[in-house]
Short mmCIF file of C-alpha atoms in Angstrom, two decimals:
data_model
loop_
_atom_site.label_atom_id
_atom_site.label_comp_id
_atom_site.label_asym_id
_atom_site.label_seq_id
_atom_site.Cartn_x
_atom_site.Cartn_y
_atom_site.Cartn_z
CA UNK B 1303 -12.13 -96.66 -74.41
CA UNK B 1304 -12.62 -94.24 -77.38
CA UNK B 1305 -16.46 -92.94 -75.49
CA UNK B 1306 -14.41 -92.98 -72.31
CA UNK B 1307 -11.33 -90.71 -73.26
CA UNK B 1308 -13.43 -87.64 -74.25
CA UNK B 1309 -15.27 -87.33 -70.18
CA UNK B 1310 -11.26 -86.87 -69.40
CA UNK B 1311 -11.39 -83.56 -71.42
CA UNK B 1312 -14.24 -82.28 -69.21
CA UNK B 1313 -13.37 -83.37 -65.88
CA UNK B 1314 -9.88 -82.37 -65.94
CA UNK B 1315 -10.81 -79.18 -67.78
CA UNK B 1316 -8.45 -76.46 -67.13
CA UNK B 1317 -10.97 -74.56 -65.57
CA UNK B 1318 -10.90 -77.03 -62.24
CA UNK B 1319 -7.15 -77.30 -62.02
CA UNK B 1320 -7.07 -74.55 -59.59
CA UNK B 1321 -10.22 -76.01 -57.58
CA UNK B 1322 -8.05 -79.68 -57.56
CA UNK B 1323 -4.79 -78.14 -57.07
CA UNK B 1324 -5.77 -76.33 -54.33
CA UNK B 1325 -7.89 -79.46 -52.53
CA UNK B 1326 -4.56 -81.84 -53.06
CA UNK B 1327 -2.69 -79.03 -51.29
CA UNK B 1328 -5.17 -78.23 -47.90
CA UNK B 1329 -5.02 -82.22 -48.04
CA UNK B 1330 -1.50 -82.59 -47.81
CA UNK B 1331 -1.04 -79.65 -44.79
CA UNK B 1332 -4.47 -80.12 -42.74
CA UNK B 1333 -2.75 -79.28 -40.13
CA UNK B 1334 -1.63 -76.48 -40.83
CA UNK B 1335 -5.08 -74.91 -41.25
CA UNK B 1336 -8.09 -74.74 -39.34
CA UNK B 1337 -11.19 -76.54 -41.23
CA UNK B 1338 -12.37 -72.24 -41.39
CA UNK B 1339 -9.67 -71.61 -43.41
CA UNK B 1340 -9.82 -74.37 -45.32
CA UNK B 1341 -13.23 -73.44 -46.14
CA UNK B 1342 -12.21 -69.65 -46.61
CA UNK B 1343 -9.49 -70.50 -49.15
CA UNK B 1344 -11.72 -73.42 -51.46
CA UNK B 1345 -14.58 -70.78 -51.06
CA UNK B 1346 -12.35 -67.82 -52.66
CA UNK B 1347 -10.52 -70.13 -55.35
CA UNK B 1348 -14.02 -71.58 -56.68
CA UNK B 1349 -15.08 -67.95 -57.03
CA UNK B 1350 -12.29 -66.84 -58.97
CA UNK B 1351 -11.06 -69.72 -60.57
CA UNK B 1352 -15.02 -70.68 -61.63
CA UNK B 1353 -17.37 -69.18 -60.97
CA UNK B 1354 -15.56 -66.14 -62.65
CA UNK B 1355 -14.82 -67.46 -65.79
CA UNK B 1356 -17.86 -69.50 -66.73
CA UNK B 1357 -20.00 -65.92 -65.82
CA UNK B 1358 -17.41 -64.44 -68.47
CA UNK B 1359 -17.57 -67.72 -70.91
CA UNK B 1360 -21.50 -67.27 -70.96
CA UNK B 1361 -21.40 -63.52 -71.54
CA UNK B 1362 -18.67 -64.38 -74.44
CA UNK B 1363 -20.46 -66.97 -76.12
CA UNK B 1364 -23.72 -64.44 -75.73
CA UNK B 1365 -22.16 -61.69 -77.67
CA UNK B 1366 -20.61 -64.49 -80.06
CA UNK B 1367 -17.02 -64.20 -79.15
CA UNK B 1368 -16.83 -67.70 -78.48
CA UNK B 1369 -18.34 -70.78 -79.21
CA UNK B 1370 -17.44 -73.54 -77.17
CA UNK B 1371 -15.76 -73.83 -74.04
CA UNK B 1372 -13.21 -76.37 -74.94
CA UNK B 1373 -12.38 -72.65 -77.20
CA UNK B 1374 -11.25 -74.65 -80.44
CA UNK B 1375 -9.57 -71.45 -82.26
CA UNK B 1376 -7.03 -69.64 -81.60
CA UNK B 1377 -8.59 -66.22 -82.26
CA UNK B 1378 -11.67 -66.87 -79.77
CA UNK B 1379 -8.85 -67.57 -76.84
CA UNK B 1380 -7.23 -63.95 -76.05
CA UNK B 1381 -9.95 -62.56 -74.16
CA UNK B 1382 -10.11 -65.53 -71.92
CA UNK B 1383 -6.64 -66.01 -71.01
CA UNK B 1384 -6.49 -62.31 -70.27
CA UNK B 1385 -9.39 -62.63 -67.81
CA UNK B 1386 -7.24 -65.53 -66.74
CA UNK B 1387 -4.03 -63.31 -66.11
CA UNK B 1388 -5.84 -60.85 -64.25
CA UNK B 1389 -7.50 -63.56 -62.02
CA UNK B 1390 -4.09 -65.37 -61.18
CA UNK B 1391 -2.72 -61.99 -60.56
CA UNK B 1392 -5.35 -60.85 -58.01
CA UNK B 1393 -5.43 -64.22 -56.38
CA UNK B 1394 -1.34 -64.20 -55.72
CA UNK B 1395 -1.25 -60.49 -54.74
CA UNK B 1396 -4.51 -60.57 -52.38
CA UNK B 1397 -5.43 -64.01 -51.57
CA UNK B 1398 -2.94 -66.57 -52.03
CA UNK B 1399 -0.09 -64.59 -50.33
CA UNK B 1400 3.49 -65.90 -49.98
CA UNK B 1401 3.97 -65.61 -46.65
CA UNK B 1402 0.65 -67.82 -45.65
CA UNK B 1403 0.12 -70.09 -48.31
CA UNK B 1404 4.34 -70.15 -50.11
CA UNK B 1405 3.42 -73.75 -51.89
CA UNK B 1406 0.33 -73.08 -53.45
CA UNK B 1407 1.62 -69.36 -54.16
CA UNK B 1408 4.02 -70.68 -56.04
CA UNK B 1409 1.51 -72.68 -58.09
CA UNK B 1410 -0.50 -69.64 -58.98
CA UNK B 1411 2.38 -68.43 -60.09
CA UNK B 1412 3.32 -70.55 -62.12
CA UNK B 1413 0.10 -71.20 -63.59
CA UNK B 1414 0.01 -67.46 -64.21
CA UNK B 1415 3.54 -67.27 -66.63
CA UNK B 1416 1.75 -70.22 -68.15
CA UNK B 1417 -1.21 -68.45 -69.69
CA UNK B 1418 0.90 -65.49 -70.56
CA UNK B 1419 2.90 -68.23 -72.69
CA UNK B 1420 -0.69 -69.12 -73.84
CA UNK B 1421 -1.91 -65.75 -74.61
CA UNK B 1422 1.51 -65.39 -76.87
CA UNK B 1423 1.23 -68.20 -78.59
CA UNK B 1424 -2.10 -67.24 -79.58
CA UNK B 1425 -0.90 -64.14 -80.61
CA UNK B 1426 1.52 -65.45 -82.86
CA UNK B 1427 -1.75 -67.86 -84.17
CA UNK B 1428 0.04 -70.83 -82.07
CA UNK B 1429 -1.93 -73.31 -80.73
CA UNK B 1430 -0.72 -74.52 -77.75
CA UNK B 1431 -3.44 -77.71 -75.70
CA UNK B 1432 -4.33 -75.92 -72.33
CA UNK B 1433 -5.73 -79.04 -71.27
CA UNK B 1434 -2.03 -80.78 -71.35
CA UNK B 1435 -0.90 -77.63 -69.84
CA UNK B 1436 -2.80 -77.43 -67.18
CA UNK B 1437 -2.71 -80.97 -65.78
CA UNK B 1438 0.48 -81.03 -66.51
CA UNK B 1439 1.67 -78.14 -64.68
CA UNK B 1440 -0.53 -79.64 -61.68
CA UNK B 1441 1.91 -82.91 -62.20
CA UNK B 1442 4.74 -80.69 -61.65
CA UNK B 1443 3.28 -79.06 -58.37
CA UNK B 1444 2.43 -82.63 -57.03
CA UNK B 1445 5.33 -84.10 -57.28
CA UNK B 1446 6.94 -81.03 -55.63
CA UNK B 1447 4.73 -80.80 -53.24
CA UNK B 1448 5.89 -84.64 -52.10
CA UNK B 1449 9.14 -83.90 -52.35
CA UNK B 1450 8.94 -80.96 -49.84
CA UNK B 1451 6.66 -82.62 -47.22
CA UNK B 1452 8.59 -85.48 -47.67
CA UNK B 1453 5.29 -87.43 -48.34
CA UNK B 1454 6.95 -90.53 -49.27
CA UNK B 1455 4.76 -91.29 -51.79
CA UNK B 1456 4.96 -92.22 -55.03
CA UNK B 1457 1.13 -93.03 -56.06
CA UNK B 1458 -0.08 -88.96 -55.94
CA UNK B 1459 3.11 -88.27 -58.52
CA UNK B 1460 2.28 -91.04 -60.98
CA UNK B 1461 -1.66 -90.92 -61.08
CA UNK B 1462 -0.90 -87.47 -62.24
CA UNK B 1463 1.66 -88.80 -64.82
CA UNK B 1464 -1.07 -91.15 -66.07
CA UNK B 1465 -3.57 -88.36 -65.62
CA UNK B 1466 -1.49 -86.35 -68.07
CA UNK B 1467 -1.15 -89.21 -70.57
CA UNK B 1468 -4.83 -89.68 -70.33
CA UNK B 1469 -6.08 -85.80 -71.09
CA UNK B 1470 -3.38 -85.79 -73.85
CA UNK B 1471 -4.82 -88.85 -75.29
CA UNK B 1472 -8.29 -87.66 -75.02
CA UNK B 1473 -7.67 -84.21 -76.81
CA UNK B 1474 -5.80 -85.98 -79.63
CA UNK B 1475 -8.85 -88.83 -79.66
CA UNK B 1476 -11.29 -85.75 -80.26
CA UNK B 1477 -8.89 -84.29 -82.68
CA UNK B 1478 -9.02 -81.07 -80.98
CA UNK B 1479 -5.00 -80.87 -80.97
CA UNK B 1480 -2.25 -82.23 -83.01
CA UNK B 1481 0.80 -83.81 -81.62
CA UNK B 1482 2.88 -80.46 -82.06
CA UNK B 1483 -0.06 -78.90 -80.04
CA UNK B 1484 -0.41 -81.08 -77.24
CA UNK B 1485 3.98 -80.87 -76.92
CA UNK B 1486 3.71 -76.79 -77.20
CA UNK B 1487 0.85 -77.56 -73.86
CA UNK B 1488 3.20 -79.51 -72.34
CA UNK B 1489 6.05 -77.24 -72.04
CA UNK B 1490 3.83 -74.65 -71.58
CA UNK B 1491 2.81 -76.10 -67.99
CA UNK B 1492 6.02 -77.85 -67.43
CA UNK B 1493 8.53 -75.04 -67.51
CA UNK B 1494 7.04 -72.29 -65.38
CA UNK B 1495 6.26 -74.93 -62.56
CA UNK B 1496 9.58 -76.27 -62.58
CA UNK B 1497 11.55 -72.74 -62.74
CA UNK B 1498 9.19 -71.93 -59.74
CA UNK B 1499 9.46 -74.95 -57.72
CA UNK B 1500 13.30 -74.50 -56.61
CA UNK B 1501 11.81 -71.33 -55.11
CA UNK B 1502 10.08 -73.43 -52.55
CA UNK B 1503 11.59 -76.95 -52.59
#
């Protein structure tokens, strides 16, 4: 179990959130969309939610501003989750507009006051586990999401519960967090996507 709980930290790396978030979601209304659309919207989010970032972790970590792209310290994260900002921002004013797409809008949104909570935190030399804050926030939108479209099940809500338990375990089994740092992640995801879903529910 101890080789197994470290693959966690790379698959549900907070970098393919987005990219899951957004697959659970066109899953969940496929009719709604046409299978062009569909296409369309994946196409866009793997771009900017990506393909963007991993460009910009390369050209980091070639000019030596980070190292790794778990991003262990807390002084190697700013630029990142201000590249993040600016991402989630362009992708709920241009792409992932209210009035078309109000669910997963609301996500972004929420995913966006997260990494400003991030970005503070690092700031103020806080540590906060963006792993836990990211799958955790993607809990949050899941079990909203079945709520709303009255889904009627309870499997999507607690694989994501587990999933949550699982990355938190993982990043605590690699001793890249403490306790403290996974709980600061947690509320870090938690909050924004619960403030956020009574907007839609």
């Amino acid at each position: 179990m101890k080789k197994i709980l470290p693959l966690f930290s790379y698959i549900l790396h907070p970098i393919f959130i987005s990219m899951y978030a957004t697959l659970f979601y066109l899953f969940c209304k496929e009719d709604a969309f046409t299978n062009q659309e569909k296409y369309f919207v994946l196409f866009q989010i793997l771009i900017i939610t990506v393909l963007v970032p991993i460009l910009f972790f390369l050209l980091l970590k070639s000019t030596g501003h980070v190292t790794s792209i778990m991003v262990h310290e807390t002084s190697q994260r700013k630029i990142p989750l201000i590249l993040q900002c600016f991402l989630y921002i362009l992708l709920v004013k241009r792409s992932i507009i209210v009035t078309r797409y109000p669910e997963l809008h609301f996500f972004f949104l929420g995913a966006l006051f997260t990494t400003i909570l991030a970005l503070v935190c690092s700031l103020f030399k806080i540590k906060a586990s963006l792993h836990v804050a990211a799958i955790s926030g993607f809990a949050i939108f899941v079990i909203g999401l079945n709520m709303h479209l009255q889904m009627q099940n309870p499997y999507w809500p607690a694989l994501l519960i587990l999933l949550t338990g699982i990355v938190a375990s993982s990043r605590l089994e690699m001793q890249a967090h403490t306790p403290k740092e996974i709980l600061i992640g947690l509320f870090i995801g938690v909050l924004p996507q619960i403030l956020f879903v009574f907007l839609w529910l």
